[in-house]
Coordinates of C-alpha atoms and ligand atoms in Angstrom, one line a residue:
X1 CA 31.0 -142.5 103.6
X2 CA 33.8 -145.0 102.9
X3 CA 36.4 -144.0 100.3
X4 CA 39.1 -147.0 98.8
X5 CA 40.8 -146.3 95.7
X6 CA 42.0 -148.6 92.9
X7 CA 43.5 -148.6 89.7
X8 CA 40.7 -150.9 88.2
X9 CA 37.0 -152.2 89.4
X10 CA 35.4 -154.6 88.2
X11 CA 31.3 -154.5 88.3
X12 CA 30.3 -158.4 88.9
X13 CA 31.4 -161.3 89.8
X14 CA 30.2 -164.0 87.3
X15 CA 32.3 -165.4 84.2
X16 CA 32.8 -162.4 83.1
X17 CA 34.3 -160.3 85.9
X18 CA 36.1 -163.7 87.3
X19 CA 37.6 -163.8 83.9
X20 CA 38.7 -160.2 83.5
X21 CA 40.1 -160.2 87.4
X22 CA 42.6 -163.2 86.4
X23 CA 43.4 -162.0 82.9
X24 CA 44.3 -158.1 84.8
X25 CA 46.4 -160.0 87.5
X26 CA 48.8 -162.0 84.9
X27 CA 48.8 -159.2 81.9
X28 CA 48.7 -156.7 84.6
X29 CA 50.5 -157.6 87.5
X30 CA 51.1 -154.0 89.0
X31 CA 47.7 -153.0 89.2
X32 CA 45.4 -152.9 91.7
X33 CA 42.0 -154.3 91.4
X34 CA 38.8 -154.9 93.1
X35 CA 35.3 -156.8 92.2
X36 CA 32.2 -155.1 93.3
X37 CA 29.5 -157.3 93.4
X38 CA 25.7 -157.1 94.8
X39 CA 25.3 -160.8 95.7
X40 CA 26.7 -162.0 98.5
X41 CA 28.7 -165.2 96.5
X42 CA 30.2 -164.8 93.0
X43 CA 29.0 -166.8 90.3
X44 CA 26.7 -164.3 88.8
X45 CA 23.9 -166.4 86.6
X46 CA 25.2 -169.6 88.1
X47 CA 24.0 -168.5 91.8
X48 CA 21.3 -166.8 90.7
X49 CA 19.4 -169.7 88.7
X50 CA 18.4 -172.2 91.0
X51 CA 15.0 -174.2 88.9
X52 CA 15.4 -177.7 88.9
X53 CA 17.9 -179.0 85.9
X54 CA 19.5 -175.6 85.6
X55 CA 22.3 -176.5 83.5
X56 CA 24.3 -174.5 80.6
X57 CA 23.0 -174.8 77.0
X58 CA 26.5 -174.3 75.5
X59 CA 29.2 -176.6 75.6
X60 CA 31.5 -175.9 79.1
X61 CA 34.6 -176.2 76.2
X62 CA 33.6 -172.5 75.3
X63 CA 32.2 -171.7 77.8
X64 CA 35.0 -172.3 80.2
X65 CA 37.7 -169.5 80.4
X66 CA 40.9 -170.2 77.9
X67 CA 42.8 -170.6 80.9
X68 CA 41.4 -173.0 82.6
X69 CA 40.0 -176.5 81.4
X70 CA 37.2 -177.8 81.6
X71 CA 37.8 -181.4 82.8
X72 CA 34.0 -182.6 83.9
X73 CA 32.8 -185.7 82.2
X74 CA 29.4 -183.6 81.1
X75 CA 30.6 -180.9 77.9
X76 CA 26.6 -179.8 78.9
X77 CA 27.0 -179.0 82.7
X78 CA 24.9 -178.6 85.4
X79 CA 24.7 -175.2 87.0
X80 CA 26.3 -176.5 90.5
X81 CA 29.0 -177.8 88.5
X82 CA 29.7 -174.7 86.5
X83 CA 29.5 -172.8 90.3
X84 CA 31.8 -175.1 91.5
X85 CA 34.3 -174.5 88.7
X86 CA 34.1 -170.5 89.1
X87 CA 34.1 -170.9 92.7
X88 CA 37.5 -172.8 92.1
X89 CA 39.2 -170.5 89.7
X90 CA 38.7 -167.8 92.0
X91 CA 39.9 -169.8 95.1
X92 CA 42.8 -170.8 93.3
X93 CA 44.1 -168.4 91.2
X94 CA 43.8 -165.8 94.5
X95 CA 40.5 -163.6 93.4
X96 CA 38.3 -163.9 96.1
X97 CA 39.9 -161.4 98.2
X98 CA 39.3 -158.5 95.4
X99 CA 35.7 -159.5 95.8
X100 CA 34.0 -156.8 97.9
X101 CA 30.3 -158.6 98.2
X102 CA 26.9 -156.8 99.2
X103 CA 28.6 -153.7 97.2
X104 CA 25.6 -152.6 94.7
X105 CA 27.4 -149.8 92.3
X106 CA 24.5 -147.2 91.8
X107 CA 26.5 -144.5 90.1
X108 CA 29.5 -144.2 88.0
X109 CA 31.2 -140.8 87.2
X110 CA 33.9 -140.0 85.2
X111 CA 36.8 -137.0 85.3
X112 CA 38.7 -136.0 82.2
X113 CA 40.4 -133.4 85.4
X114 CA 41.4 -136.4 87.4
X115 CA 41.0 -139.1 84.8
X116 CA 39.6 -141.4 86.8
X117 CA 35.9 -143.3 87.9
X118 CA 33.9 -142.8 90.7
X119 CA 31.6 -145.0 92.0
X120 CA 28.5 -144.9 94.6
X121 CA 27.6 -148.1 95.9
X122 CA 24.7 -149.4 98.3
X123 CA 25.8 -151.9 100.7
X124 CA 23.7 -154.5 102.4
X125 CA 23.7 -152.8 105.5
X126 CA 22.6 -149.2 103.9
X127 CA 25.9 -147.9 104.1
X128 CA 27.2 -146.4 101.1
X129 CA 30.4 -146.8 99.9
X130 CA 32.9 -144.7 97.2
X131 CA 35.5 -146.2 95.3
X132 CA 37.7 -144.7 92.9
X133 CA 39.8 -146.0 90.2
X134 CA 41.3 -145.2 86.9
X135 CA 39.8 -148.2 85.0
X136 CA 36.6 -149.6 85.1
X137 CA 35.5 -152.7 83.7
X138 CA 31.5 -153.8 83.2
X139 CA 30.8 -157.4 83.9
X140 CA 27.2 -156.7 85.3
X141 CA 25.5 -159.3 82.8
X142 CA 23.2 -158.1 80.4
X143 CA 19.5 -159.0 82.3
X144 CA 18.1 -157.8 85.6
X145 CA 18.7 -159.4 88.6
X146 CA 15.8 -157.9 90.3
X147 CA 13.0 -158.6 87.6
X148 CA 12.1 -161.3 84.9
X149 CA 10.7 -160.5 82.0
X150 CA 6.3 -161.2 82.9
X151 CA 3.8 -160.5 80.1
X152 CA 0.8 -159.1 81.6
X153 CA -1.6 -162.5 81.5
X154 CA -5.7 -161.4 82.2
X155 CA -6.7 -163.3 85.2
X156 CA -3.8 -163.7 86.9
X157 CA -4.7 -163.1 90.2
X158 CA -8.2 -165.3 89.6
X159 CA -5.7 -168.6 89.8
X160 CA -6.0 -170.1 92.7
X161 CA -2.2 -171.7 92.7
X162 CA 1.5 -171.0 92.5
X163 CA 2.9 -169.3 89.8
X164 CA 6.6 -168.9 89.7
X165 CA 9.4 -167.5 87.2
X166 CA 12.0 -169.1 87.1
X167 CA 14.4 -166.7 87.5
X168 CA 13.1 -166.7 91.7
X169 CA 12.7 -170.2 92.2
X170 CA 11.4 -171.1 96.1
X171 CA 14.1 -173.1 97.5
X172 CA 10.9 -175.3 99.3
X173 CA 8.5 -175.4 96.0
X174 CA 7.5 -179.1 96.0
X175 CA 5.7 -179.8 93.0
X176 CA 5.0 -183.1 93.4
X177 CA 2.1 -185.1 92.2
X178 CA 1.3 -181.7 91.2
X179 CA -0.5 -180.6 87.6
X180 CA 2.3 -178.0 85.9
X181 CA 1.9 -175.8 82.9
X182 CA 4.9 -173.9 81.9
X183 CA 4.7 -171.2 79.9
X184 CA 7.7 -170.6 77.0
X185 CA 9.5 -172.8 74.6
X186 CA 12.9 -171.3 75.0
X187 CA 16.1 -172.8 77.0
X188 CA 14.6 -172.8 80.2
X189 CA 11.7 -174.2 79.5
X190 CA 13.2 -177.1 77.9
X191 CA 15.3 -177.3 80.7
X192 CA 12.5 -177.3 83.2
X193 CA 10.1 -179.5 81.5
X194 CA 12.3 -182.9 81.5
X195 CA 13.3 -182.4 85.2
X196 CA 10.5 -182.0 86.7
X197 CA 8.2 -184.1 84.4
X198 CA 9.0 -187.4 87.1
X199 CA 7.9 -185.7 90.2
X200 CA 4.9 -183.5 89.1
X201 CA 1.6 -185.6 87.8
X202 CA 1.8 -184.0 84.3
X203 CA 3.3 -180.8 82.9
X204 CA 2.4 -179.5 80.0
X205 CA 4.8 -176.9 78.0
X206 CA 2.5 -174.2 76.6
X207 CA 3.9 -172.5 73.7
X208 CA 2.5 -169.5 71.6
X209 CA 5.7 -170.6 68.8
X210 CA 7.3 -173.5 68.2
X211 CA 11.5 -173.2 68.3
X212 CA 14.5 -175.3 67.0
X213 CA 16.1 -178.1 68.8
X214 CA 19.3 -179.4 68.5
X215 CA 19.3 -182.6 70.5
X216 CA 23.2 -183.7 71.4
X217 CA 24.8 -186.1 73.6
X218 CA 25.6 -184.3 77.2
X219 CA 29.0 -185.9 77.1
X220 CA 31.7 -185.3 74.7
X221 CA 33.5 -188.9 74.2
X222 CA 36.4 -186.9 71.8
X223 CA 36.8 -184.8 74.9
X224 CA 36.8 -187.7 77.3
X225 CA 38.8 -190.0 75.7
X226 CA 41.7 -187.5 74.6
X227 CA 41.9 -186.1 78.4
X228 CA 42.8 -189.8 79.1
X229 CA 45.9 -189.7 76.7
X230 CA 46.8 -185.8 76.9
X231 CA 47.3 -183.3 79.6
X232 CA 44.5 -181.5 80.2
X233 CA 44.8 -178.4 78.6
X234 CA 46.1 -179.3 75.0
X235 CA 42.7 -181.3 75.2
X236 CA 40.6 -178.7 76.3
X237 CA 42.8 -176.5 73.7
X238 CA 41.4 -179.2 70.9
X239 CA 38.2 -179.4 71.9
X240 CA 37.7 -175.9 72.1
X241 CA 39.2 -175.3 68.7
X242 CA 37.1 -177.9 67.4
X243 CA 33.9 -176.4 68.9
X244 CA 34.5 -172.9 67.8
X245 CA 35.1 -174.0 64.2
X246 CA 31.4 -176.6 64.3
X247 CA 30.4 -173.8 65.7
X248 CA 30.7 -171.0 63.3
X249 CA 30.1 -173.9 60.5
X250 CA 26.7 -174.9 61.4
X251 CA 25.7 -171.3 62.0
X252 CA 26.9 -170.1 58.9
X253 CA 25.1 -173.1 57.1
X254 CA 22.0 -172.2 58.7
X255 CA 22.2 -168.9 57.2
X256 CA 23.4 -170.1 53.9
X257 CA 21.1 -173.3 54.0
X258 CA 18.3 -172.9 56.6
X259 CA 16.2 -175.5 54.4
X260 CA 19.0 -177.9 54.9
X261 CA 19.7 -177.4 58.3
X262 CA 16.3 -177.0 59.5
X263 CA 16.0 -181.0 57.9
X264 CA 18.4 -182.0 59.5
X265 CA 17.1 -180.7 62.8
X266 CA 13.6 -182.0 61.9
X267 CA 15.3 -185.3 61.4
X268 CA 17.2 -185.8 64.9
X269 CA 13.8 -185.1 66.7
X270 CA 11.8 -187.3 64.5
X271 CA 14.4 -189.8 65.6
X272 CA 14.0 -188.9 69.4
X273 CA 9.9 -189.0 69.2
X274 CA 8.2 -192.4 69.4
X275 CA 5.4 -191.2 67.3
X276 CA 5.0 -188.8 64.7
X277 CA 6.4 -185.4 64.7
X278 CA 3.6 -182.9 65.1
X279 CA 5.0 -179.8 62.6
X280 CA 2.6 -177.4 64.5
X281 CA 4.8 -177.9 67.3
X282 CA 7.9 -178.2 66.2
X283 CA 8.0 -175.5 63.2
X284 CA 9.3 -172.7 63.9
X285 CA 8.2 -169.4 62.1
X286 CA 11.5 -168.4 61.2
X287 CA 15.1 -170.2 60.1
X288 CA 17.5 -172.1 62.4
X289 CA 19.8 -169.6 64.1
X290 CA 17.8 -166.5 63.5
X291 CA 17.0 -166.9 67.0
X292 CA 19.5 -168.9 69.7
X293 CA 19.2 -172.7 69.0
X294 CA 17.2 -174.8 72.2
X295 CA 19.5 -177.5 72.9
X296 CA 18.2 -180.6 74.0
X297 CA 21.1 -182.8 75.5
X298 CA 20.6 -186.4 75.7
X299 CA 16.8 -186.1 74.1
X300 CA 16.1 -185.7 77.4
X301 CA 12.6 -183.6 76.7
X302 CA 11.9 -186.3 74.1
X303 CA 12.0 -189.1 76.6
X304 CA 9.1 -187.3 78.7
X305 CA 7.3 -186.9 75.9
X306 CA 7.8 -190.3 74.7
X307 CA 6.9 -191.5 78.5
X308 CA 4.1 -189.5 78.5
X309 CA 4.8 -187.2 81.7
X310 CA 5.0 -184.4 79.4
X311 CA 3.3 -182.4 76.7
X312 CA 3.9 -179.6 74.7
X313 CA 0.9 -177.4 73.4
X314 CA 1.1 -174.8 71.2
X315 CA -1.4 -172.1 71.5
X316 CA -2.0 -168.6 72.6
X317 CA -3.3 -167.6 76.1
X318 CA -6.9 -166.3 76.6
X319 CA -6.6 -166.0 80.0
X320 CA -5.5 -167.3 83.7
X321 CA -9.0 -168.7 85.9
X322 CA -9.3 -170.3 89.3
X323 CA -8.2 -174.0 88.4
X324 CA -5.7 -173.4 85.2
X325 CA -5.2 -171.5 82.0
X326 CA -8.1 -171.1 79.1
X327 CA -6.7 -171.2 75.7
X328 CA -7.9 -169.3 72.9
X329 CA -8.8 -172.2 70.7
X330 CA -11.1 -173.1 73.9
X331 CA -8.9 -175.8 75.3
X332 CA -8.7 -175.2 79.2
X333 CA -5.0 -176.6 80.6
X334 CA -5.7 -177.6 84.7
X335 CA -3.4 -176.3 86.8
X336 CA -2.0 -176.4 90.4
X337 CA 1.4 -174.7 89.3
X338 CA 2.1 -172.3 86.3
X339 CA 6.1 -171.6 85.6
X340 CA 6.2 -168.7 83.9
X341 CA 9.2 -169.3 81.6
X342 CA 8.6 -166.2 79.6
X343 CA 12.5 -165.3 79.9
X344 CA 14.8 -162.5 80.6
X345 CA 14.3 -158.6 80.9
X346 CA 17.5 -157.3 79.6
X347 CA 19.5 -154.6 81.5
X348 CA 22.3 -152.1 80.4
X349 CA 25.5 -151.6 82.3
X350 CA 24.4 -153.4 85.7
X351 CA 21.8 -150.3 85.2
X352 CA 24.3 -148.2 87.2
X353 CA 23.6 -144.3 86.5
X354 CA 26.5 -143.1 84.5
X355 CA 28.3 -139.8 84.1
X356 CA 31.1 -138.0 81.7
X357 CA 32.3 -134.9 83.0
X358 CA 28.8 -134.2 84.6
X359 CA 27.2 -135.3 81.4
X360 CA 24.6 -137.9 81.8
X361 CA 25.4 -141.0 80.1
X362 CA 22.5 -142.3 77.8
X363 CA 23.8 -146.3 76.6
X364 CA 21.1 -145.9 73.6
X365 CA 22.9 -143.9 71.9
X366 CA 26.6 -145.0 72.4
X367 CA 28.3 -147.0 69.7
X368 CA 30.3 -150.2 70.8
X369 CA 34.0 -149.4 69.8
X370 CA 35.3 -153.0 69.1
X371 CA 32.4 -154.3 71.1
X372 CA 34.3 -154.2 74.2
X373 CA 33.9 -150.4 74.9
X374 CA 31.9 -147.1 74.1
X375 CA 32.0 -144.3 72.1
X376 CA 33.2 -141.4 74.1
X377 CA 33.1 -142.9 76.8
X378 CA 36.8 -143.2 78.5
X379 CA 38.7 -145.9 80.3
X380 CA 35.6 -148.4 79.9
X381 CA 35.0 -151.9 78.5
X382 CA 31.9 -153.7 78.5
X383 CA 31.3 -157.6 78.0
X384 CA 28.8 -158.5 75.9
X385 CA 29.3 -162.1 75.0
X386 CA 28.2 -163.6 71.6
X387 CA 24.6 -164.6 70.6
X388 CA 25.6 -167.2 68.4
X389 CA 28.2 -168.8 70.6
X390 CA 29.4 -169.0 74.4
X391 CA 29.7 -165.8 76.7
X392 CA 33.2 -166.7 77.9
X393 CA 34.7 -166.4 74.4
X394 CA 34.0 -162.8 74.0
X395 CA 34.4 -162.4 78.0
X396 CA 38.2 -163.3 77.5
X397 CA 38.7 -161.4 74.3
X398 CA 37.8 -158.0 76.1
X399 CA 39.8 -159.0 79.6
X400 CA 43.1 -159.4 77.3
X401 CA 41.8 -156.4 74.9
X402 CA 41.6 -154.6 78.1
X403 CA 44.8 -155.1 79.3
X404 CA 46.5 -154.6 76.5
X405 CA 44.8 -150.6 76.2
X406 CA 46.0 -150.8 80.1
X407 CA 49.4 -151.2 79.6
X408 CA 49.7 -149.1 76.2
X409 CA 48.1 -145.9 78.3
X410 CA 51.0 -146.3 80.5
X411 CA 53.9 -147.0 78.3
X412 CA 52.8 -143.7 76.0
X413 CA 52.5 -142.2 79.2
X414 CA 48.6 -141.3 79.0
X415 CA 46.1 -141.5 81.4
X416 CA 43.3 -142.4 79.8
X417 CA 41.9 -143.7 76.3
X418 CA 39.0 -142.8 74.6
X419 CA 37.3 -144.2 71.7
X420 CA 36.6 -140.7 70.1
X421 CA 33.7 -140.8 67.8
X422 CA 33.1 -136.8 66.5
X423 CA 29.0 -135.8 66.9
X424 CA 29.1 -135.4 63.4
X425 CA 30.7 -138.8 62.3
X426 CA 28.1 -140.6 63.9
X427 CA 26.5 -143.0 61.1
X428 CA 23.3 -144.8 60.3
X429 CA 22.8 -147.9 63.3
X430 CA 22.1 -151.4 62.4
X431 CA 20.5 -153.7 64.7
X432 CA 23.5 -155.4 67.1
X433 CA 21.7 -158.6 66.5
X434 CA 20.3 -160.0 63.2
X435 CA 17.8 -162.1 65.8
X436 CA 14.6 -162.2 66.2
X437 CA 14.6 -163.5 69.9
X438 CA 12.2 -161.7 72.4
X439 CA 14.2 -160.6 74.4
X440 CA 16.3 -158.7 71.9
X441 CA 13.4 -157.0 70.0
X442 CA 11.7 -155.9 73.5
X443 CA 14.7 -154.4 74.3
X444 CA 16.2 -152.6 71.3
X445 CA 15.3 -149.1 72.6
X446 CA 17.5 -149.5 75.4
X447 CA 20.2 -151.1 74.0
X448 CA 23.6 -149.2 72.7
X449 CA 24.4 -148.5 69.3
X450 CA 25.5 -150.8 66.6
X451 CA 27.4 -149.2 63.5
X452 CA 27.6 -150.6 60.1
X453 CA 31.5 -150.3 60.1
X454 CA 34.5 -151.5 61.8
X455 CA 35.2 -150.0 64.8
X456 CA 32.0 -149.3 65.5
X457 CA 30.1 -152.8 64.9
X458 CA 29.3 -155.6 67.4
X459 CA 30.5 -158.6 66.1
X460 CA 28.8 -162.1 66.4
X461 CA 32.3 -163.8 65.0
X462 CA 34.9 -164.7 67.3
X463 CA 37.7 -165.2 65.1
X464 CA 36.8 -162.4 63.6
X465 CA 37.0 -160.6 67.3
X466 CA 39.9 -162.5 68.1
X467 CA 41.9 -160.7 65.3
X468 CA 40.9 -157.6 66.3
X469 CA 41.3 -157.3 69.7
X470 CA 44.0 -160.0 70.4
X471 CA 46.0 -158.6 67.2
X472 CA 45.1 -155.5 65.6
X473 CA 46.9 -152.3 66.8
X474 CA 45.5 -150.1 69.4
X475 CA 46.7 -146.9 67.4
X476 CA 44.0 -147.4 65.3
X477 CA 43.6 -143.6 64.3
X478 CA 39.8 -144.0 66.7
X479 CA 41.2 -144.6 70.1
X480 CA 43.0 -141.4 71.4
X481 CA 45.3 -141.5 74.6
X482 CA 45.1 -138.7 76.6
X483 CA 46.2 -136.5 79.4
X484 CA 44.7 -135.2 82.6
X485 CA 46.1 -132.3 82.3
X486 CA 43.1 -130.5 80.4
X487 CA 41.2 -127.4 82.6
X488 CA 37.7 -129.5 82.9
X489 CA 34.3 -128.4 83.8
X490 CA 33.0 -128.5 80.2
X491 CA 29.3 -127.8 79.2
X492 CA 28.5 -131.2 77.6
X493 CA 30.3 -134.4 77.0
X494 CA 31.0 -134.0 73.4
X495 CA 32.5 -130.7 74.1
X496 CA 34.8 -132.1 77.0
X497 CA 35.8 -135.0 74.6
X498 CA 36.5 -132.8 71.2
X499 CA 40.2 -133.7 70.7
X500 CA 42.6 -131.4 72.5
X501 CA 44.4 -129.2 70.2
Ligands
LIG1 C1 19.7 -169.8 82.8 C2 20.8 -169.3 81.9 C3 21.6 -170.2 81.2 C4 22.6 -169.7 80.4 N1 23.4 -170.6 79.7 C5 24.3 -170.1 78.9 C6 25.1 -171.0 78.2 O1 25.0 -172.2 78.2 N2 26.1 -170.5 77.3 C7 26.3 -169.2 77.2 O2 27.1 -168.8 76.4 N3 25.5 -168.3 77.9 C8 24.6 -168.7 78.8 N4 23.8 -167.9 79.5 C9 24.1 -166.5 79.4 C10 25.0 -166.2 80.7 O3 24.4 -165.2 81.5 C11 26.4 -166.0 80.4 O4 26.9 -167.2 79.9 C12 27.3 -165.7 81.6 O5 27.0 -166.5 82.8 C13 27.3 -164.3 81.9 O6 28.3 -164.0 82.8 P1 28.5 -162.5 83.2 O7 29.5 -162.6 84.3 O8 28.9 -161.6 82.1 O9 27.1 -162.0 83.8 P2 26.3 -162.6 85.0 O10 26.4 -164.0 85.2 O11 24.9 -162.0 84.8 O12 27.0 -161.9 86.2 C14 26.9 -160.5 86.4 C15 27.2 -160.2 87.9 O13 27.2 -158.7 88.0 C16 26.5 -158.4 89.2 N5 26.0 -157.1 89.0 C17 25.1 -156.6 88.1 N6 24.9 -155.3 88.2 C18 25.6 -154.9 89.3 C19 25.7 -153.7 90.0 N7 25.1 -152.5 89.6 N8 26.5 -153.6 91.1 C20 27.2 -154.7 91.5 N9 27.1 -155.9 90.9 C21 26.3 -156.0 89.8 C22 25.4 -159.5 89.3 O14 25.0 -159.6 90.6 C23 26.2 -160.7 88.8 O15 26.8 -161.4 89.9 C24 22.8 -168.3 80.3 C25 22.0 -167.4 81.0 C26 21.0 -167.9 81.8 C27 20.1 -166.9 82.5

């Protein structure tokens, strides 16, 4: 087996590990790093996604990296623009040679002895691979790449067409003239619906609930017209200020007000439909922002409803048959193509099979520590970007947080840094997210801990998060630096990670 050894890896290349690779090389610019990644091209969600319209549902203002502006004319880009863009930060800012592609990490084991990671990986050939380093850094995503998430529907094998998640999109599926249902109401759906309503016959959006939109312009004339008269990064720097601040304003209104936002809301899509706005399918069961907001940029679901090329129907599934999908109220929706846009199955840690000191590693019951690492768990950060806002904010906050622990382990002289939470300090959990999003609640059980205190709590607040890991001190009387020098093979984890005496 191969052996290369490093001072940091990096598990995926999408935003996130792109991100933390060009943050390491400027904060860090002695260490050595590489990117392990199972794909054979970086780019993470934005190679993987390949439906028709596959665009981002956050503005590309926040959802760019802080270092490198956005400078499109759409703020609410297309997925081969967004590829394009990450493709080009890593071209130019020198990353794509740390990418080691076809490399899927399998195991992860740490040493207090040796203070460093080792990782197994599966190649693309079968060969397997070991790489060591002192640092490792988690930007695996947070869903599987391997599996959507697929309700169990009765029938399904009785349909006598395609069905398709969007997640593994045919790179031949031709639709057209065709009769489409898709199933799901969530981002991709209204995605989906508008781009392929002009090509297919009819396609009808089956939802069991109704969900918020927010219907906004694609482009962002503020951001347009001040990259005309500034350079680009002190617009992209106002923009993205600006953003952030709306941001945080209209979901902190929503929870202050949802009465008053949800009007509002009501009232843009009232303005977008030509007739009159159905409430049974477009009231939600629950407040704006107490699950992600569906954005809908340019109206452009509306105009295939208004057209006519599309319909959305909310009911419940009975079951699939030979020519379409039977509803429960008795309503029977023909099909010759059924999307099943029934969303993500969420995945912990690129679910790589993690070791301390021998210990197995269960995630459920870790606390995030800053939510950008884990309790007892040493010389490991995790992104987890924001709920509430764009990925890449949070994604940059733990690539400078990270470097920052990097370089304070080496000027104290340490090997390693722990976030050291005693067995018996462990305190009650909340749940990470205050959402009631599907994909969260199906997947609480495996997700890690959330405490109700600072260190221990996962923010959804970015200048809250920007305080604490840009600014706050490291020495923080949680996070212990440590030597190597300890005589190792200890029973269990805890017992290896009791402070030394
Ligand atoms: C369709 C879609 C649209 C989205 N739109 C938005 C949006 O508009 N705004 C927003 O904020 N968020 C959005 N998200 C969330 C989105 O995933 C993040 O914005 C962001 O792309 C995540 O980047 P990442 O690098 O952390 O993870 P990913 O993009 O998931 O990349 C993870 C990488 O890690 C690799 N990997 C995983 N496990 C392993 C392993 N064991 N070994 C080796 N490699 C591994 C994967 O192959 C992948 O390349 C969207 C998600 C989806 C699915």
């Amino acid at each position: 087996m191969s052996e290369q050894q490093f001072d940091v890896l990096i598990v995926g290349a999408g935003i996130s590990g792109i991100g933390a690779a060009v943050h390491l090389q400027r904060d860090c610019p002695g260490k050595s790093f590489a990117i392990l990644e199972q794909r054979a091209d970086l780019g993470g969600t934005w190679d993987l996604f390949q439906y028709p319209g596959i665009r981002s549902d956050s503005d590309m203002h926040t959802l760019g990296f802080d270092f490198e502006p956005w400078t499109e004319q759409k703020a609410i880009a297309d997925g081969p623009s967004i590829w394009r863009y990450l493709h080009r930060v890593a071209k130019e800012r020198n990353i794509e040679q740390h990418i080691r592609f076809g490399q899927k990490v399998m195991t992860a084991s740490w040493s207090s002895e040796t203070a460093s990671w080792t990782l197994e990986c599966s190649g693309d050939d079968g060969a397997h691979s070991r790489y060591t380093a002192s640092y490792l850094y988690l930007a695996s995503g947070y869903y599987d790449y391997e599996q959507g998430h697929e309700p169990p529907f009765e029938g399904r094998e009785a349909f006598a067409g395609q069905i398709v998640h969007p997640q593994f999109w045919p790179e031949d599926l031709d639709y057209s003239g065709q009769k489409v249902v898709v199933i799901g109401s969530g981002a991709t759906a209204v995605t989906l619906v508008p781009s392929i309503a002009r090509k297919a016959a009819h396609v009808t959006m089956l939802q069991r609930t109704p969900t918020w939109y927010a219907i906004r312009p694609s482009e962002d004339a503020l951001a347009n017209g001040l990259r005309k008269i500034l350079p680009d990064k002190w617009a992209y720097k106002l923009i993205r200020t600006r953003n952030v601040l709306l941001q945080r304003f209209i979901y902190n209104r929503a929870r202050k007000r949802p009465d008053q936002v949800g009007e509002f809301l009501h009232g843009k899509v009232r303005d977008a439909l030509d007739g009159e706005m159905d409430k049974k399918h477009f009231q939600p069961p629950y407040n704006p922002w107490e699950q992600r907001l569906c954005l809908v940029p340019d109206a452009d679901m509306f105009a295939a409803l208004n057209r006519g090329d599309a319909e959305i129907v909310t009911d419940q599934i009975d079951r699939f048959d030979e020519s379409g999908i039977q509803l429960q109220s008795g309503q029977h929706l023909d099909a010759d193509l059924i999307v099943t846009a029934t969303g993500l199955k969420l995945a912990v840690a690129g679910k790589i099979a993690f070791q301390v000191d021998g210990a197995p590693v269960a995630f459920n019951e870790q606390y995030y520590y800053k939510g950008a690492m884990f309790s007892n768990i040493p010389n490991l950060a995790v992104v987890f970007g924001y709920v509430n806002a764009s990925w890449t904010l949070k994604a940059d906050l733990v690539a400078r947080y990270f470097c920052r622990l990097i370089n304070t382990v080496d000027a104290r002289g340490a090997d390693f840094a722990l976030p050291y939470l005693a067995p018996d300090a462990k305190g009650e959990a909340e749940d990470a997210f205050d959402f009631s999003s599907g994909y969260f609640q199906r997947s609480m059980a495996i997700l890690p801990k959330n405490g109700a205190e600072q260190p221990w709590k996962l923010n959804q607040d970015y200048l809250l998060d920007r305080k604490i890991l840009l600014k706050g001190a490291l020495d923080d009387g949680v996070l212990q630096f440590r030597t190597a020098d300890r005589a190792a093979a200890p029973q269990t984890r805890d017992a290896a990670l009791e402070p030394a005496e």
